[in-house]
CSV table of C-alpha atoms in Angstrom, one decimal:
chain,number,residue,atom,x,y,z
F,1,MET,CA,-27.8,87.8,10.6
F,2,ALA,CA,-27.6,85.1,13.2
F,3,LYS,CA,-30.6,82.8,13.4
F,4,SER,CA,-32.1,82.0,16.8
F,5,LYS,CA,-32.4,78.5,18.1
F,6,ILE,CA,-36.1,78.7,17.6
F,7,VAL,CA,-35.8,79.6,13.9
F,8,LYS,CA,-33.2,76.8,13.4
F,9,GLY,CA,-35.5,74.3,15.2
F,10,VAL,CA,-38.5,75.3,13.1
F,11,GLN,CA,-36.5,75.0,9.9
F,12,LYS,CA,-35.3,71.5,10.9
F,13,ILE,CA,-38.9,70.4,11.6
F,14,SER,CA,-40.2,71.8,8.3
F,15,ASP,CA,-37.4,70.0,6.4
F,16,GLY,CA,-38.4,66.8,8.2
F,17,VAL,CA,-42.1,67.2,7.3
F,18,VAL,CA,-41.3,68.0,3.7
F,19,ASN,CA,-39.0,65.0,3.3
F,20,GLY,CA,-41.5,62.7,5.0
F,21,TYR,CA,-44.3,64.0,2.7
F,22,LYS,CA,-42.1,63.4,-0.4
F,23,LYS,CA,-41.4,59.8,0.7
F,24,ILE,CA,-45.1,59.1,1.2
F,25,GLU,CA,-46.0,60.7,-2.1
F,26,THR,CA,-43.4,58.7,-4.0
F,27,GLY,CA,-44.6,55.5,-2.4
F,28,VAL,CA,-48.2,56.2,-3.2
F,29,VAL,CA,-47.5,57.1,-6.8
F,30,ASP,CA,-45.2,54.1,-7.3
F,31,GLY,CA,-47.9,51.8,-5.8
F,32,TYR,CA,-50.5,53.3,-8.1
F,33,ARG,CA,-48.3,52.8,-11.2
F,34,LYS,CA,-47.8,49.1,-10.3
F,35,ILE,CA,-51.5,48.5,-9.9
F,36,GLU,CA,-52.3,50.4,-13.1
F,37,THR,CA,-49.6,48.4,-15.0
F,38,GLY,CA,-50.9,45.1,-13.7
F,39,ALA,CA,-54.5,45.9,-14.6
F,40,VAL,CA,-53.6,47.0,-18.1
F,41,GLU,CA,-51.3,43.9,-18.7
F,42,GLY,CA,-54.0,41.6,-17.3
F,43,TYR,CA,-56.6,43.1,-19.6
F,44,THR,CA,-54.4,42.9,-22.6
F,45,LYS,CA,-53.6,39.2,-21.9
F,46,MET,CA,-57.4,38.4,-21.6
F,47,GLU,CA,-58.1,40.4,-24.8
F,48,ASP,CA,-55.4,38.6,-26.8
F,49,LYS,CA,-56.6,35.2,-25.6
F,50,PHE,CA,-60.2,36.0,-26.6
F,51,VAL,CA,-59.2,37.3,-30.0
F,52,ASP,CA,-57.0,34.3,-30.6
F,53,ALA,CA,-59.7,31.8,-29.5
F,54,PHE,CA,-62.7,33.4,-31.3
F,55,LEU,CA,-61.8,36.1,-33.8
F,56,THR,CA,-58.7,35.0,-35.7
F,57,LYS,CA,-58.9,33.4,-39.1
F,58,ASP,CA,-56.7,30.5,-40.2
F,59,GLY,CA,-53.0,31.5,-40.2
F,60,GLU,CA,-53.7,34.9,-38.8
F,61,THR,CA,-51.9,36.3,-35.8
F,62,VAL,CA,-53.7,38.1,-33.0
F,63,GLU,CA,-52.2,41.4,-34.0
F,64,GLU,CA,-53.4,40.9,-37.6
F,65,ALA,CA,-56.9,40.0,-36.3
F,66,LYS,CA,-57.0,43.1,-34.1
F,67,LYS,CA,-56.0,45.3,-37.1
F,68,ARG,CA,-58.6,43.7,-39.3
F,69,LEU,CA,-61.3,44.2,-36.7
F,70,LYS,CA,-60.4,47.8,-36.2
F,71,GLY,CA,-60.7,48.2,-40.0
F,72,SER,CA,-57.1,49.6,-40.5
F,73,ASN,CA,-55.6,47.1,-42.8
């Protein structure tokens, strides 16, 4: 079956729209992941500094203090 010029044109346009959408989707998802990772890492750093400054006992590491505080020694 031979495709008409209109069908070929419509197919080309739809391929362009789909590819454009995929690029936008990838960009948005990657951007969200970067923001999410930055927020989690920032919170973890603040949490570690707080635990180190106020909740650790002599000679205890931050990880040991967190375990102790969670009650899972």
